[in-house]
PDB file of C-alpha atoms in Angstrom:
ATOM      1  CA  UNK A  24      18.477-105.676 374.800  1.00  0.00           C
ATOM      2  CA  UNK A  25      16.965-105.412 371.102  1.00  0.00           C
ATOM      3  CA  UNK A  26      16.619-101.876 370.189  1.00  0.00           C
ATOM      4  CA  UNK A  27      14.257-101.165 367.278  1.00  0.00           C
ATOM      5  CA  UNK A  28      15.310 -97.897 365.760  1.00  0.00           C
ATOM      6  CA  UNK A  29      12.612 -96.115 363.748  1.00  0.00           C
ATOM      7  CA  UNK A  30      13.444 -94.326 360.159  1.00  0.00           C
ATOM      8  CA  UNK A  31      13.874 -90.658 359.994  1.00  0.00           C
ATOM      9  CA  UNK A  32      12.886 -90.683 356.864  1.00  0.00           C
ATOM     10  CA  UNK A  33       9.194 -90.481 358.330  1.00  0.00           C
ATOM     11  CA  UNK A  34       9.693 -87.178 360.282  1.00  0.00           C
ATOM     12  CA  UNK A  35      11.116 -86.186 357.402  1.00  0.00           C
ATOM     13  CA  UNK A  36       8.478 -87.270 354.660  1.00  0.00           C
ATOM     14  CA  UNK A  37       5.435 -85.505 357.169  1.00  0.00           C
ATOM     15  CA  UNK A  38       7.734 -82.363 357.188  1.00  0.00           C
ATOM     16  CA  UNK A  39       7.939 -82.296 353.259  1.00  0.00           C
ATOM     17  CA  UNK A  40       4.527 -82.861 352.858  1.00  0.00           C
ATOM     18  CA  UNK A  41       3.570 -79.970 355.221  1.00  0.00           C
ATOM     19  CA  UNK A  42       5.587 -77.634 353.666  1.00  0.00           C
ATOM     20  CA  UNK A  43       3.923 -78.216 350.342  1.00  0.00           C
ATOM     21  CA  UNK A  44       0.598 -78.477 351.631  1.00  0.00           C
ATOM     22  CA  UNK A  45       1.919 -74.691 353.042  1.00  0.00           C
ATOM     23  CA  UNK A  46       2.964 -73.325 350.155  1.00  0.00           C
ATOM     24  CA  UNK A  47      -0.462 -74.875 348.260  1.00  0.00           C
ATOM     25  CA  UNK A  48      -2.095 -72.744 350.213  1.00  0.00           C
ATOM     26  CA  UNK A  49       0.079 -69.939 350.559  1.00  0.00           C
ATOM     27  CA  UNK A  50      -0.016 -68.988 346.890  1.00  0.00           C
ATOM     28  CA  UNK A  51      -3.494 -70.373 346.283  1.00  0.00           C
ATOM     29  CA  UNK A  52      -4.929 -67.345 345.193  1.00  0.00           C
ATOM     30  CA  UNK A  53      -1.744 -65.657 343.194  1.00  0.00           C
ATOM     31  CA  UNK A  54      -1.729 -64.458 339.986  1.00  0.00           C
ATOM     32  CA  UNK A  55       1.075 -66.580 339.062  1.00  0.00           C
ATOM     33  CA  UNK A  56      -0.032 -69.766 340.798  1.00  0.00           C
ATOM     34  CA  UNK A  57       1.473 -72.288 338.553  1.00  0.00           C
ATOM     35  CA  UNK A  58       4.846 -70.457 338.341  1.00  0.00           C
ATOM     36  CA  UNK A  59       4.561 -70.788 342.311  1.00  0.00           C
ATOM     37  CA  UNK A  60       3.931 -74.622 342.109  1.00  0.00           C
ATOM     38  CA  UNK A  61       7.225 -75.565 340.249  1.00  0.00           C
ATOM     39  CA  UNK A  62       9.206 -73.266 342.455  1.00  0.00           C
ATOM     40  CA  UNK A  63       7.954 -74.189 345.896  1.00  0.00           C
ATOM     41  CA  UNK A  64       6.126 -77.194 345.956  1.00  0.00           C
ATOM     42  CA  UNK A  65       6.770 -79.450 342.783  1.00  0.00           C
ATOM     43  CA  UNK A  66      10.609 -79.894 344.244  1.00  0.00           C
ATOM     44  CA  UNK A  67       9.080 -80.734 347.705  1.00  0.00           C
ATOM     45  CA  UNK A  68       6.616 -83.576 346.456  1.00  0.00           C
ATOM     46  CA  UNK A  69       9.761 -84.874 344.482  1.00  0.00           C
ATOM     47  CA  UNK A  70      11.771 -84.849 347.522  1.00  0.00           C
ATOM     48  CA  UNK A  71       8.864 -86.694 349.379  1.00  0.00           C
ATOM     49  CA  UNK A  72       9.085 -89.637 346.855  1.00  0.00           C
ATOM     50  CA  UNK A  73      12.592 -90.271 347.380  1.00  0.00           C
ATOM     51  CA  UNK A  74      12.127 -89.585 351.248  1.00  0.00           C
ATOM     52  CA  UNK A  75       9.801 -92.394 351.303  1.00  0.00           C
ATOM     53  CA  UNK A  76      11.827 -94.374 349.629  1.00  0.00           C
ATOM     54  CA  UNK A  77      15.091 -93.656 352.026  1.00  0.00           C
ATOM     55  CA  UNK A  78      17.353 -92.429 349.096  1.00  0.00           C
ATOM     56  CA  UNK A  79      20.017 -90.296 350.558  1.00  0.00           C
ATOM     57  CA  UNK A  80      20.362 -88.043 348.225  1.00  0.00           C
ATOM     58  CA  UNK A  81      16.868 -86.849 348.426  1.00  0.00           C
ATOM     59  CA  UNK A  82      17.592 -86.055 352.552  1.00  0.00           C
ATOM     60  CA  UNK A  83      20.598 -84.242 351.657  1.00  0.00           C
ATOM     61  CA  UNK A  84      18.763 -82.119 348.653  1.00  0.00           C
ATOM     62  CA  UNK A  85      15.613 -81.663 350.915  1.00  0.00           C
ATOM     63  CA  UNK A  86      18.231 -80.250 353.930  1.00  0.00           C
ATOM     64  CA  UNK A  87      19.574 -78.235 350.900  1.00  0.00           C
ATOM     65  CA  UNK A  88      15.948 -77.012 349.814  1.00  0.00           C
ATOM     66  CA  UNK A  89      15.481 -76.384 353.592  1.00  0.00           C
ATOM     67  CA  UNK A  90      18.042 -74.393 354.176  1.00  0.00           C
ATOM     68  CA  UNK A  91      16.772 -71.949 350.945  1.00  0.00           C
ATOM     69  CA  UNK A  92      12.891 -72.084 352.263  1.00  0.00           C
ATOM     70  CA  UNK A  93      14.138 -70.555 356.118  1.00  0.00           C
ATOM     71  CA  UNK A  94      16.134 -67.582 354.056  1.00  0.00           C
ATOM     72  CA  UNK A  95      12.550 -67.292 351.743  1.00  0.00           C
ATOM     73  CA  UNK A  96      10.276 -67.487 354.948  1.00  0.00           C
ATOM     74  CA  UNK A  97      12.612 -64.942 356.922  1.00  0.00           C
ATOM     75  CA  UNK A  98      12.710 -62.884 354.339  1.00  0.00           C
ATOM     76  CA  UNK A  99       9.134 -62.664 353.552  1.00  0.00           C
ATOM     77  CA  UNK A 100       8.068 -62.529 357.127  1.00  0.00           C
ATOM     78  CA  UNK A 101      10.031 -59.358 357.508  1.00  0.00           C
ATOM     79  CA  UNK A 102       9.202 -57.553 354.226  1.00  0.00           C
ATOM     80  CA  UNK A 103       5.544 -58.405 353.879  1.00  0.00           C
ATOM     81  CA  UNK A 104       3.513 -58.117 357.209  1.00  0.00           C
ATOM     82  CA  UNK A 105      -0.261 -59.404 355.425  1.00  0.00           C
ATOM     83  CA  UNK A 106       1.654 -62.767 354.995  1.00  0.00           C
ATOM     84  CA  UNK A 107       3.472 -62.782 357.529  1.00  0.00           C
ATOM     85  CA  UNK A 108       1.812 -66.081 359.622  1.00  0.00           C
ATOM     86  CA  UNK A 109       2.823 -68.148 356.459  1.00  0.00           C
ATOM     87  CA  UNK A 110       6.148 -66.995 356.556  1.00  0.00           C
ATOM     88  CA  UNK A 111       6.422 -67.710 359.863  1.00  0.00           C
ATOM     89  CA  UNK A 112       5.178 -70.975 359.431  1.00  0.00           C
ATOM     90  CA  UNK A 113       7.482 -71.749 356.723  1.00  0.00           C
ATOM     91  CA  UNK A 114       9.898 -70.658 358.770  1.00  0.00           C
ATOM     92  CA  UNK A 115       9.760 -73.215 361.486  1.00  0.00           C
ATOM     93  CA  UNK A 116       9.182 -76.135 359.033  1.00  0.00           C
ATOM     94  CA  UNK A 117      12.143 -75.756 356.989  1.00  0.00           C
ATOM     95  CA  UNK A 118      13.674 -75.274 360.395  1.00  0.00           C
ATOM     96  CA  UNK A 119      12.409 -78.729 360.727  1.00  0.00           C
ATOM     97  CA  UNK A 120      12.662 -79.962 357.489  1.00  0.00           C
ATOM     98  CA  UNK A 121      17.190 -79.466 357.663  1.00  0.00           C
ATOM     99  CA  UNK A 122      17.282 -81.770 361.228  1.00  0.00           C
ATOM    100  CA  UNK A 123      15.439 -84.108 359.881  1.00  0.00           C
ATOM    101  CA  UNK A 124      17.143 -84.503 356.850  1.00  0.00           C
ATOM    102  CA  UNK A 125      20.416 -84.153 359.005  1.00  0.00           C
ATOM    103  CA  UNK A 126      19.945 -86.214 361.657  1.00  0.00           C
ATOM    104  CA  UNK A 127      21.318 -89.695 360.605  1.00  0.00           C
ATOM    105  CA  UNK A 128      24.381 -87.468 360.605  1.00  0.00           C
ATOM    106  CA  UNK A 129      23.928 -85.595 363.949  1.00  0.00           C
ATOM    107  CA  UNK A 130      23.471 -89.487 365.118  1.00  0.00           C
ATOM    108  CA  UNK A 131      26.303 -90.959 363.993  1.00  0.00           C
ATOM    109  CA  UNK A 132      28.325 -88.274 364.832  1.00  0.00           C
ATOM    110  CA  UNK A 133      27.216 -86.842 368.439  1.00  0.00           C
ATOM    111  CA  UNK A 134      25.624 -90.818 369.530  1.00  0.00           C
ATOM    112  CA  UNK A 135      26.727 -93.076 371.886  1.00  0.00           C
ATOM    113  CA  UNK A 136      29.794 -94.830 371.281  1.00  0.00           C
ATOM    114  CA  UNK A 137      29.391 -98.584 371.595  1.00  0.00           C
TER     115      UNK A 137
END
């Protein structure tokens, strides 16, 4: 039977890109909007590029970057209550964002033996 496996990399390129489009509009309206940009969502459209293009160093960075965005988003949704849906939201992306970027790991590790 011919098994056609799809890439991660595409759960993982739609989870980069919806954490930056998050954090776009997250800190739309800041003061410091452009300060904002470089930390939160200039690394993620980085990432994305080498997603797309199946590097795997970019999945292991973006499980790294993941891992920081759940502390941000866990922190934030318990300190500041008015933006608290974003943080929430953040929250379950980067969630997301380190089993996708983990998962040809998880696979090869936990799969079926052949």
């Amino acid at each position: 039977m011919l098994r056609v496996e799809r890439p991660p990399r595409l759960l993982l390129s739609a989870t980069l890109a919806a954490l930056a489009a998050l954090y776009l509009a997250w800190f739309a309206d800041e003061a410091h909007f452009v300060a904002a940009f470089l930390v939160f969502v200039l690394p993620l459209v980085l990432l994305l590029g080498g997603a797309l293009l199946g590097s795997a160093k970019a999945a292991f960075w973006a499980g790294v970057l993941g891992l920081l965005l759940f502390c941000h988003g866990v922190m934030t949704a318990w300190s500041e209550p008015g933006e608290r849906m974003f943080a929430l939201a953040a929250t379950a992306l980067s969630v997301l964002l380190v089993f996708a970027s983990s998962w040809p790991g998880l696979r090869a590790r936990f799969g079926r033996r052949r």
